[in-house]
Amino acid sequence: MTMMASFLDSFVSKMPSLSTSDHASVVSLNLFVALLCACIVLGHLLEENRWMNESITALLIGLATGVVILLISNGKSSRLLVFSEDLFFIYLLPPIIFNAGFQVKKKQFFRNFVTIMLFGAIGTVISCTVITLGVTQFFKKLDIGTFDLGDYLAIGAIFAATDSVCTLQVLNQDETPLLYSLVFGEGVVNDATSVVVFNAIQSFDLTHLNHEAAFQLLGNFMYLFLLSTLLGVATGLISAYVIKKLYFGRHSTDREVALMMLMAYLSYMLAELFDLSGILTVFFCGIVMSHYTWHNVTESSRITTKHTFATLSFLAETFIFLYVGMDALDIDKWRSVSDSPGTSVAVSSILIGLVMLGRAAFVFPLSFLSNLVKKNESEKINFKMQVVIWWSGLMRGAVSMALAYNKFTRAGHTDLRGNAIMITSTITVCLFSTVVFGMLTKPLIRYLLPHQKATTSMLSDDNNNTPKSITIPLLVDQDSFIEFTGNNHNVPRPDSIRGFLTRPTRTVHYYWRKFDDSFMRPVFGGRGFVPFVPGSPTERDPPDLSRA
């Protein structure tokens, strides 16, 4: 008893100091949550504004809050929380990318898969090359520091990472399905490609660069790309099989939702564990889950998962823009470049110009190549769409910030002048591109693409609680969707290679659907599978799962 009493006395004596040290963190978290609420409310009120959107609103609120904190702290700090690339890559990015895959219109995404890969993968490499060559020429003349080839390549990868959130908030995927799928798909693949290229540059020995090393670098990139995709697909299929076969989750919305969330996050962490691309993995995991797993759960779980994933993604995006706005005024970063503000402005201006040039270097040529192989005029990318695609990739955001922090700073700031200039220039480019280009996005799109009545009403159902994109099978086009729903059972079968070349989309879908119906759905469930719910009418008449 005496020992216990002395232990309690010691613990109580330490409590005041513990509460005092934790008080600042509690206050910071309360203020940050309040700011998130303010961003949501103001973003909703300004939703119809011609110039504003939720991303710009959160960024401006972050800037205003940073100014207030800077004044209160007498110029010591502008942040409530300390930015960490680990916080961004491990906690904030996964829900955004997973929800993108979970809610994507698979029909348009896979129908334009080749074009999306052209823009997202090859286009990103072209943009990275243009930016790298540009900074190599200009930065040597500005004398901002000693950078080697690895630093210049890293800068190219950092500023090749786009942020198309502002454009996607304006576009309507029912009115412009082709354009939306291209902008959206390129954005996801671009993020993955930028991170993979950046990591490859960081881990690659550039002192002995030759043709063999270049091919090795390309091989590593393809290896990471394919293996990351396969890991995401495998994780999604495992989640579908587990929920379909293990009956314990059929009666519990909580268990079903929890299992889907954990399996999605597990796919991302497994990719990071094996040094793969977590972005690609969790994106394709979301696509597979929407096609199989989501149909294996009860209706209440479907509604819950749809809104839960969308809410987590929305909060993560708002959190990122809010913090970037506050972190932009961090005094430690700007103090190191205060003696040469002209150099910092010149670097930022050069980077913005190279970003615009890098986008133009691949958007218009690759669009021309894509149009050459498309015979249907409705599938071609006209000039106005090309301008929107080019413009949508001019914004830079959290991915560029996180990569720049990873490369040029340690513990939130740096004492090296060259590194400090790169950090402040990255912040300037992100703020300028998001605010200026972002505010001009809505007027530009309304001018180039006047409001049209949605032509894909057949894919919408206001009374249906399921995501509109998830009700469509993979690789399905409009004609085959009618065939799938039973309005036309005469599916065209390709009798020759000529038939395949003339109707590749329909042919691929035909064989995919046969394989999906014969092998995948009986094992992994999916559309047509009816979950068994204890206590429901299906308990007395269990469904014939062999036909699922």
Coordinates of C-alpha atoms in Angstrom, one line a residue:
M1 CA 0.0 0.0 0.0
T2 CA 2.8 2.4 0.8
M3 CA 4.4 1.7 -2.6
M4 CA 1.0 2.3 -4.3
A5 CA 0.5 5.6 -2.4
S6 CA 4.0 6.9 -3.3
F7 CA 3.3 6.0 -7.0
L8 CA 0.0 7.9 -7.0
D9 CA 1.7 10.9 -5.3
S10 CA 4.4 10.9 -7.9
F11 CA 1.8 10.7 -10.7
V12 CA -0.4 13.5 -9.3
S13 CA 2.6 15.7 -8.9
K14 CA 3.5 15.4 -12.6
M15 CA -0.1 16.0 -13.8
P16 CA 0.1 19.8 -13.8
S17 CA 3.2 19.8 -16.0
L18 CA 1.7 17.3 -18.4
S19 CA -1.5 19.3 -18.7
T20 CA 0.4 22.5 -19.3
S21 CA 2.5 21.0 -22.1
D22 CA -0.5 19.4 -23.8
H23 CA -2.6 22.5 -23.5
A24 CA -1.1 24.2 -26.5
S25 CA -1.7 21.1 -28.7
V26 CA -5.3 20.9 -27.6
V27 CA -5.8 24.6 -28.4
S28 CA -4.2 24.2 -31.8
L29 CA -6.4 21.2 -32.7
N30 CA -9.5 23.0 -31.6
L31 CA -8.6 26.0 -33.8
F32 CA -7.8 23.8 -36.7
V33 CA -11.1 21.9 -36.5
A34 CA -12.9 25.2 -36.2
L35 CA -11.1 26.4 -39.4
L36 CA -12.1 23.3 -41.2
C37 CA -15.7 23.9 -40.3
A38 CA -15.4 27.5 -41.5
C39 CA -13.9 26.2 -44.8
I40 CA -16.8 23.9 -45.3
V41 CA -19.4 26.6 -44.6
L42 CA -17.8 29.3 -46.7
G43 CA -17.1 26.9 -49.5
H44 CA -20.8 25.9 -49.6
L45 CA -21.9 29.5 -49.6
L46 CA -19.4 30.5 -52.4
E47 CA -20.1 27.3 -54.5
E48 CA -22.0 29.3 -57.2
N49 CA -19.5 32.1 -57.2
R50 CA -17.9 32.7 -60.6
W51 CA -14.3 33.0 -59.3
M52 CA -14.2 30.9 -56.1
N53 CA -14.2 27.2 -55.3
E54 CA -13.6 25.2 -52.1
S55 CA -9.9 24.7 -52.7
I56 CA -9.2 28.4 -53.1
T57 CA -11.5 29.2 -50.1
A58 CA -9.5 26.9 -47.9
L59 CA -6.2 28.3 -49.1
L60 CA -7.2 31.9 -48.5
I61 CA -8.5 31.1 -45.1
G62 CA -5.2 29.4 -44.3
L63 CA -3.3 32.5 -45.5
A64 CA -5.5 34.8 -43.4
T65 CA -5.1 32.6 -40.3
G66 CA -1.3 32.5 -40.9
V67 CA -1.2 36.3 -40.9
V68 CA -3.2 36.4 -37.6
I69 CA -1.0 33.8 -35.9
L70 CA 2.1 35.6 -37.2
L71 CA 1.0 38.9 -35.6
I72 CA 0.0 37.2 -32.3
S73 CA 3.3 35.3 -32.0
N74 CA 5.3 38.5 -32.9
G75 CA 6.6 37.0 -36.1
K76 CA 7.8 33.7 -34.6
S77 CA 5.3 31.3 -36.3
S78 CA 2.3 31.1 -38.6
R79 CA 1.3 27.5 -38.1
L80 CA -0.9 25.6 -35.8
L81 CA 0.5 22.2 -36.8
V82 CA 3.9 21.2 -38.2
F83 CA 3.8 20.0 -41.8
S84 CA 5.2 16.5 -42.4
E85 CA 5.5 14.7 -45.7
D86 CA 4.8 11.5 -43.7
L87 CA 1.5 13.0 -42.5
F88 CA 0.6 13.8 -46.1
F89 CA 1.6 10.6 -47.8
I90 CA 0.4 8.2 -45.0
Y91 CA -2.8 9.7 -43.7
L92 CA -4.1 12.4 -46.1
L93 CA -3.4 11.1 -49.6
P94 CA -4.8 7.5 -49.3
P95 CA -8.5 8.5 -48.8
I96 CA -8.3 11.0 -51.6
I97 CA -6.9 8.6 -54.2
F98 CA -9.0 5.6 -53.0
N99 CA -12.3 7.6 -53.3
A100 CA -11.2 8.7 -56.7
G101 CA -11.0 5.1 -57.8
F102 CA -14.1 4.1 -55.9
Q103 CA -16.3 6.8 -57.5
V104 CA -14.8 6.8 -61.0
K105 CA -17.0 6.3 -64.0
K106 CA -15.3 3.1 -65.1
K107 CA -17.0 3.1 -68.5
Q108 CA -15.2 6.3 -69.5
F109 CA -12.0 5.6 -67.6
F110 CA -11.3 2.3 -69.3
R111 CA -12.7 3.4 -72.6
N112 CA -10.1 6.2 -72.7
F113 CA -7.4 4.2 -70.7
V114 CA -4.8 4.4 -73.5
T115 CA -5.2 8.2 -73.8
I116 CA -5.1 8.6 -70.0
M117 CA -1.9 6.6 -69.8
L118 CA -0.4 8.7 -72.6
F119 CA -1.2 11.9 -70.7
G120 CA -0.5 10.7 -67.2
A121 CA 2.6 8.6 -67.7
I122 CA 4.3 9.6 -70.9
G123 CA 3.1 13.2 -70.7
T124 CA 4.4 13.5 -67.1
V125 CA 7.9 12.2 -68.2
I126 CA 7.9 14.8 -71.1
S127 CA 6.9 17.6 -68.7
C128 CA 9.6 16.5 -66.2
T129 CA 12.2 16.5 -69.0
V130 CA 11.2 20.0 -70.2
I131 CA 11.3 21.4 -66.7
T132 CA 14.6 19.7 -65.9
L133 CA 16.3 21.1 -69.1
G134 CA 14.9 24.6 -68.4
V135 CA 16.0 24.8 -64.8
T136 CA 19.4 23.4 -65.7
Q137 CA 20.0 26.3 -68.1
F138 CA 18.4 29.2 -66.1
F139 CA 19.4 28.3 -62.6
K140 CA 23.1 28.3 -63.4
K141 CA 22.8 31.9 -64.6
L142 CA 21.0 33.0 -61.4
D143 CA 23.7 31.5 -59.1
I144 CA 21.2 30.3 -56.5
G145 CA 23.3 27.4 -55.2
T146 CA 25.2 24.3 -56.1
F147 CA 22.8 21.8 -57.6
D148 CA 23.8 18.5 -59.3
L149 CA 22.0 16.5 -61.9
G150 CA 20.0 14.6 -59.3
D151 CA 18.7 18.0 -57.9
Y152 CA 17.6 19.2 -61.3
L153 CA 15.9 16.0 -62.1
A154 CA 14.1 16.1 -58.7
I155 CA 12.9 19.6 -59.5
G156 CA 11.5 18.4 -62.8
A157 CA 9.6 15.6 -61.0
I158 CA 8.4 18.0 -58.2
F159 CA 6.9 20.5 -60.7
A160 CA 5.6 17.9 -63.0
A161 CA 3.1 16.8 -60.3
T162 CA -0.3 18.5 -61.1
D163 CA -3.3 19.3 -59.0
S164 CA -6.5 19.2 -61.0
V165 CA -8.9 19.6 -58.1
C166 CA -9.9 23.1 -59.1
T167 CA -10.8 21.9 -62.6
L168 CA -12.7 18.8 -61.4
Q169 CA -14.8 20.9 -59.1
V170 CA -16.0 22.9 -62.1
L171 CA -16.4 20.1 -64.7
N172 CA -19.6 17.9 -64.7
Q173 CA -18.9 14.3 -65.6
D174 CA -22.4 13.8 -66.8
E175 CA -22.2 16.8 -69.2
T176 CA -18.6 16.3 -70.4
P177 CA -17.8 12.6 -69.7
L178 CA -14.9 12.4 -72.1
L179 CA -13.2 15.5 -70.8
Y180 CA -13.8 14.7 -67.2
S181 CA -12.4 11.2 -67.5
L182 CA -9.3 12.5 -69.2
V183 CA -8.6 15.3 -66.6
F184 CA -9.4 13.0 -63.7
G185 CA -7.5 10.0 -65.0
E186 CA -4.5 12.0 -66.0
G187 CA -4.4 13.7 -62.5
V188 CA -4.3 10.3 -60.7
V189 CA -1.7 8.7 -63.0
N190 CA 0.3 11.9 -63.0
D191 CA 0.6 11.9 -59.2
A192 CA 1.7 8.3 -59.2
T193 CA 4.2 8.8 -62.0
S194 CA 5.7 11.9 -60.4
V195 CA 6.2 10.1 -57.1
V196 CA 7.6 7.0 -58.8
V197 CA 10.0 9.1 -60.9
F198 CA 11.0 11.2 -57.8
N199 CA 11.7 8.1 -55.8
A200 CA 13.6 6.5 -58.6
I201 CA 15.8 9.6 -59.0
Q202 CA 16.5 9.6 -55.2
S203 CA 17.6 6.0 -55.1
F204 CA 19.4 5.9 -58.5
D205 CA 23.1 6.5 -58.9
L206 CA 23.3 9.3 -61.4
T207 CA 27.1 9.6 -61.4
H208 CA 27.4 6.9 -64.0
L209 CA 24.5 7.7 -66.3
N210 CA 24.6 5.9 -69.7
H211 CA 22.2 4.2 -72.1
E212 CA 22.2 1.0 -70.0
A213 CA 21.4 3.0 -66.8
A214 CA 18.6 4.8 -68.7
F215 CA 17.0 1.5 -69.7
Q216 CA 17.4 0.2 -66.2
L217 CA 15.6 3.3 -64.9
L218 CA 12.8 2.7 -67.4
G219 CA 12.6 -0.9 -66.5
N220 CA 12.3 0.0 -62.8
F221 CA 9.5 2.4 -63.6
M222 CA 7.5 -0.2 -65.5
Y223 CA 8.1 -2.8 -62.8
L224 CA 6.8 -0.4 -60.1
F225 CA 3.9 0.6 -62.3
L226 CA 2.7 -2.9 -63.1
L227 CA 3.4 -4.4 -59.7
S228 CA 1.6 -1.6 -57.9
T229 CA -1.5 -2.1 -60.1
L230 CA -1.5 -5.8 -59.5
L231 CA -1.2 -5.4 -55.8
G232 CA -4.2 -3.0 -55.7
V233 CA -6.3 -5.4 -57.8
A234 CA -5.3 -8.4 -55.6
T235 CA -6.2 -6.6 -52.4
G236 CA -9.6 -5.5 -53.8
L237 CA -10.3 -9.1 -54.9
I238 CA -9.3 -10.5 -51.5
S239 CA -11.7 -8.0 -49.8
A240 CA -14.5 -9.1 -52.1
Y241 CA -13.9 -12.8 -51.5
V242 CA -13.7 -12.4 -47.7
I243 CA -16.9 -10.4 -47.4
K244 CA -18.7 -12.7 -49.8
K245 CA -17.7 -16.0 -48.1
L246 CA -17.6 -15.0 -44.5
Y247 CA -21.2 -14.7 -43.3
F248 CA -20.4 -12.9 -40.1
G249 CA -20.3 -9.6 -41.9
R250 CA -23.6 -9.9 -43.7
H251 CA -25.7 -8.7 -40.8
S252 CA -23.4 -5.9 -39.6
T253 CA -23.0 -2.6 -41.4
D254 CA -20.2 -1.7 -38.9
R255 CA -18.1 -4.8 -39.7
E256 CA -18.6 -4.5 -43.5
V257 CA -17.7 -0.8 -43.6
A258 CA -14.7 -1.3 -41.2
L259 CA -13.4 -4.2 -43.3
M260 CA -13.6 -2.3 -46.6
M261 CA -11.9 0.8 -45.1
L262 CA -9.1 -1.3 -43.5
M263 CA -8.5 -3.4 -46.6
A264 CA -8.3 -0.2 -48.7
Y265 CA -5.7 1.3 -46.3
L266 CA -3.9 -2.0 -46.1
S267 CA -3.3 -2.0 -49.9
Y268 CA -1.7 1.4 -49.6
M269 CA 0.5 0.5 -46.7
L270 CA 1.6 -2.8 -48.3
A271 CA 2.7 -0.8 -51.4
E272 CA 4.7 1.5 -49.2
L273 CA 6.2 -1.5 -47.4
F274 CA 7.4 -3.1 -50.6
D275 CA 8.6 0.3 -52.0
L276 CA 5.9 0.4 -54.7
S277 CA 3.5 3.2 -55.7
G278 CA 0.8 3.5 -53.0
I279 CA -1.1 5.9 -55.2
L280 CA -1.6 3.4 -58.0
T281 CA -2.2 0.6 -55.7
V282 CA -5.0 2.2 -53.7
F283 CA -6.5 3.7 -56.8
F284 CA -7.0 0.3 -58.5
C285 CA -8.0 -1.2 -55.2
G286 CA -10.9 1.3 -55.2
I287 CA -11.9 0.4 -58.7
V288 CA -12.0 -3.3 -57.9
M289 CA -13.8 -2.8 -54.7
S290 CA -16.5 -0.7 -56.4
H291 CA -17.0 -3.5 -59.0
Y292 CA -17.0 -6.5 -56.6
T293 CA -16.8 -5.8 -52.9
W294 CA -19.4 -3.0 -52.9
H295 CA -22.0 -5.3 -54.3
N296 CA -21.4 -8.0 -51.7
V297 CA -22.5 -5.9 -48.8
T298 CA -26.0 -4.9 -47.6
E299 CA -27.8 -1.8 -48.9
S300 CA -27.2 0.1 -45.7
S301 CA -23.4 -0.6 -46.0
R302 CA -23.4 0.6 -49.6
I303 CA -24.9 3.9 -48.6
T304 CA -22.6 4.2 -45.7
T305 CA -19.4 3.4 -47.6
K306 CA -20.3 5.7 -50.5
H307 CA -20.7 8.7 -48.2
T308 CA -17.9 7.8 -45.8
F309 CA -15.2 7.5 -48.4
A310 CA -16.4 10.8 -50.1
T311 CA -16.4 12.6 -46.7
L312 CA -12.9 11.4 -45.7
S313 CA -11.6 12.5 -49.2
F314 CA -13.3 15.9 -48.9
L315 CA -11.9 16.5 -45.4
A316 CA -8.4 15.4 -46.4
E317 CA -8.4 17.8 -49.4
T318 CA -9.7 20.7 -47.3
F319 CA -7.1 20.0 -44.6
I320 CA -4.2 20.0 -47.1
F321 CA -5.2 23.4 -48.7
L322 CA -5.9 25.0 -45.3
Y323 CA -2.5 24.0 -44.0
V324 CA -0.6 24.9 -47.2
G325 CA -2.1 28.4 -46.8
M326 CA -0.8 28.7 -43.2
D327 CA 2.6 27.1 -43.9
A328 CA 3.2 29.5 -46.8
L329 CA 3.9 32.3 -44.2
D330 CA 6.4 30.3 -42.2
I331 CA 9.0 33.0 -41.2
D332 CA 11.9 30.5 -41.1
K333 CA 11.7 29.8 -44.8
W334 CA 11.5 33.4 -45.9
R335 CA 14.2 34.7 -43.5
S336 CA 16.9 32.7 -45.5
V337 CA 16.0 34.4 -48.8
S338 CA 15.2 37.9 -47.4
D339 CA 18.5 39.3 -48.7
S340 CA 17.7 38.4 -52.3
P341 CA 13.9 38.7 -52.9
G342 CA 14.5 39.4 -56.6
T343 CA 16.2 36.0 -57.1
S344 CA 13.3 34.2 -55.4
V345 CA 10.8 36.0 -57.7
A346 CA 12.9 35.2 -60.8
V347 CA 13.1 31.5 -59.8
S348 CA 9.3 31.3 -59.2
S349 CA 8.6 33.1 -62.6
I350 CA 10.9 30.7 -64.4
L351 CA 9.2 27.7 -62.8
I352 CA 5.7 28.9 -63.7
G353 CA 6.8 29.5 -67.3
L354 CA 8.4 26.0 -67.5
V355 CA 5.3 24.4 -66.1
M356 CA 3.2 26.0 -68.8
L357 CA 5.6 25.1 -71.5
G358 CA 6.0 21.5 -70.2
R359 CA 2.2 21.0 -70.3
A360 CA 1.9 22.4 -73.8
A361 CA 4.8 20.1 -74.9
F362 CA 2.8 17.0 -74.5
V363 CA -0.9 17.9 -74.3
F364 CA -1.3 19.1 -77.9
P365 CA 1.0 16.6 -79.6
L366 CA -0.4 13.6 -77.7
S367 CA -3.9 14.8 -78.3
F368 CA -3.2 14.9 -82.1
L369 CA -1.8 11.3 -81.9
S370 CA -4.8 10.1 -80.0
N371 CA -7.2 11.7 -82.5
L372 CA -5.4 9.9 -85.4
V373 CA -6.5 6.4 -84.2
K374 CA -10.1 7.4 -83.3
K375 CA -12.6 7.2 -86.1
N376 CA -15.6 8.3 -84.1
E377 CA -15.8 12.1 -83.9
S378 CA -17.4 12.1 -80.5
E379 CA -14.4 10.3 -79.1
K380 CA -11.9 12.8 -80.5
I381 CA -10.3 15.6 -78.3
N382 CA -11.2 18.9 -79.9
F383 CA -9.1 22.0 -79.5
K384 CA -11.2 23.5 -76.8
M385 CA -10.9 20.3 -74.7
Q386 CA -7.2 20.3 -75.3
V387 CA -7.0 23.9 -73.9
V388 CA -9.0 22.8 -70.8
I389 CA -6.7 19.7 -70.3
W390 CA -3.6 21.9 -70.6
W391 CA -5.1 24.5 -68.2
S392 CA -6.2 21.9 -65.6
G393 CA -2.6 20.7 -65.2
L394 CA -1.1 24.2 -64.5
M395 CA -2.1 24.1 -60.8
R396 CA 0.4 22.8 -58.3
G397 CA -0.5 21.6 -54.9
A398 CA 0.2 19.3 -52.0
V399 CA 2.1 16.6 -53.9
S400 CA 4.6 19.2 -55.1
M401 CA 4.9 20.7 -51.6
A402 CA 5.5 17.3 -50.0
L403 CA 8.1 16.3 -52.6
A404 CA 9.9 19.6 -52.2
Y405 CA 10.0 19.2 -48.4
N406 CA 11.3 15.7 -48.8
K407 CA 14.1 16.9 -51.1
F408 CA 15.1 20.3 -49.9
T409 CA 14.3 20.6 -46.2
R410 CA 14.8 18.8 -42.9
A411 CA 12.8 19.5 -39.7
G412 CA 10.7 22.0 -41.5
H413 CA 13.3 24.5 -42.6
T414 CA 16.8 24.7 -44.1
D415 CA 19.9 26.9 -43.6
L416 CA 21.2 26.4 -47.1
R417 CA 20.4 29.3 -49.3
G418 CA 19.7 27.3 -52.5
N419 CA 17.4 24.9 -50.7
A420 CA 15.6 27.7 -49.0
I421 CA 15.0 29.4 -52.3
M422 CA 13.5 26.2 -53.7
I423 CA 11.2 25.8 -50.8
T424 CA 9.9 29.4 -51.0
S425 CA 9.7 29.2 -54.8
T426 CA 7.6 26.0 -54.5
I427 CA 5.3 27.7 -52.0
T428 CA 5.0 30.7 -54.4
V429 CA 4.3 28.6 -57.4
C430 CA 1.6 26.6 -55.5
L431 CA -0.1 29.7 -54.2
F432 CA 0.0 31.6 -57.4
S433 CA -1.1 28.7 -59.6
T434 CA -3.9 27.6 -57.3
V435 CA -5.3 31.1 -56.6
V436 CA -4.8 32.8 -59.9
F437 CA -5.2 29.9 -62.3
G438 CA -7.8 28.4 -60.1
M439 CA -9.9 31.5 -60.0
L440 CA -9.8 31.8 -63.8
T441 CA -10.7 28.1 -64.3
K442 CA -14.5 28.5 -63.9
P443 CA -14.8 31.5 -66.3
L444 CA -12.5 29.8 -68.8
I445 CA -14.5 26.5 -68.8
R446 CA -17.8 28.3 -69.0
Y447 CA -16.5 30.3 -72.0
L448 CA -15.0 27.3 -73.8
L449 CA -17.7 24.8 -72.8
P450 CA -21.1 26.5 -72.5
H451 CA -23.6 24.7 -70.2
Q452 CA -25.3 21.8 -71.9
K453 CA -28.0 19.5 -70.9
A454 CA -26.6 16.2 -69.6
T455 CA -26.7 13.6 -72.3
T456 CA -26.0 10.7 -70.0
S457 CA -29.3 10.7 -68.0
M458 CA -29.6 7.0 -68.6
L459 CA -26.7 6.6 -66.1
S460 CA -28.3 8.7 -63.5
D461 CA -30.9 7.7 -61.0
D462 CA -31.9 10.2 -58.3
N463 CA -33.8 7.5 -56.4
N464 CA -30.9 5.1 -56.4
N465 CA -28.6 5.3 -53.4
T466 CA -25.7 3.6 -55.2
P467 CA -22.9 5.6 -56.9
K468 CA -23.9 6.2 -60.5
S469 CA -20.5 5.0 -61.8
I470 CA -20.6 1.8 -59.8
T471 CA -23.8 0.5 -61.4
I472 CA -21.9 0.1 -64.7
P473 CA -19.7 -2.9 -65.5
L474 CA -16.0 -2.5 -66.3
L475 CA -15.2 -1.5 -69.9
V476 CA -18.9 -1.1 -70.8
D477 CA -20.0 1.4 -73.5
Q478 CA -23.4 2.8 -74.1
D479 CA -24.6 0.1 -76.5
S480 CA -23.3 -2.8 -74.5
F481 CA -24.8 -1.3 -71.4
I482 CA -28.2 -1.6 -73.0
E483 CA -27.3 -5.2 -73.9
F484 CA -26.3 -5.9 -70.3
T485 CA -29.6 -4.6 -68.9
G486 CA -31.5 -7.0 -71.1
N487 CA -32.9 -4.7 -73.7
N488 CA -30.8 -6.4 -76.4
H489 CA -29.4 -9.8 -75.9
N490 CA -27.7 -10.0 -79.3
V491 CA -24.2 -9.3 -78.4
P492 CA -22.0 -8.9 -81.5
R493 CA -19.3 -11.6 -81.6
P494 CA -16.1 -10.9 -83.5
D495 CA -15.6 -13.5 -86.2
S496 CA -12.2 -12.3 -87.3
I497 CA -9.3 -10.1 -86.6
R498 CA -11.0 -7.5 -88.8
G499 CA -14.0 -7.5 -86.5
F500 CA -11.7 -6.8 -83.6
L501 CA -10.0 -4.0 -85.3
T502 CA -13.2 -2.3 -86.4
R503 CA -14.9 -2.6 -83.0
P504 CA -12.1 -3.0 -80.4
T505 CA -14.1 -1.5 -77.4
R506 CA -17.1 -3.7 -77.9
T507 CA -14.9 -6.7 -78.5
V508 CA -12.8 -6.2 -75.4
H509 CA -16.0 -5.7 -73.4
Y510 CA -17.6 -8.8 -74.9
Y511 CA -14.7 -11.1 -73.8
W512 CA -14.3 -9.3 -70.5
R513 CA -17.9 -9.8 -69.7
K514 CA -17.8 -13.5 -70.6
F515 CA -14.7 -14.0 -68.4
D516 CA -16.3 -11.8 -65.6
D517 CA -19.6 -13.7 -65.6
S518 CA -18.0 -17.2 -65.9
F519 CA -15.1 -17.0 -63.5
M520 CA -14.9 -13.7 -61.5
R521 CA -18.4 -13.1 -60.3
P522 CA -19.1 -16.7 -59.0
V523 CA -15.9 -16.4 -56.9
F524 CA -15.8 -12.8 -55.9
G525 CA -19.5 -11.7 -56.1
G526 CA -20.3 -8.4 -57.6
R527 CA -23.3 -7.0 -59.5
G528 CA -26.2 -9.5 -59.1
F529 CA -24.9 -11.0 -55.9
V530 CA -27.6 -10.7 -53.1
P531 CA -26.1 -10.6 -49.6
F532 CA -27.8 -12.9 -47.1
V533 CA -29.1 -10.8 -44.2
P534 CA -30.4 -12.7 -41.1
G535 CA -34.0 -11.8 -40.2
S536 CA -34.8 -10.5 -43.7
P537 CA -37.2 -12.2 -46.2
T538 CA -34.2 -13.7 -48.0
E539 CA -33.6 -15.9 -44.9
R540 CA -36.6 -18.0 -45.8
D541 CA -35.7 -18.1 -49.5
P542 CA -31.9 -17.9 -49.8
P543 CA -30.7 -16.7 -53.2
D544 CA -29.1 -19.0 -55.8
L545 CA -25.6 -17.7 -55.4
S546 CA -24.4 -20.0 -58.3
R547 CA -26.0 -17.6 -60.8
A548 CA -24.4 -14.5 -59.3

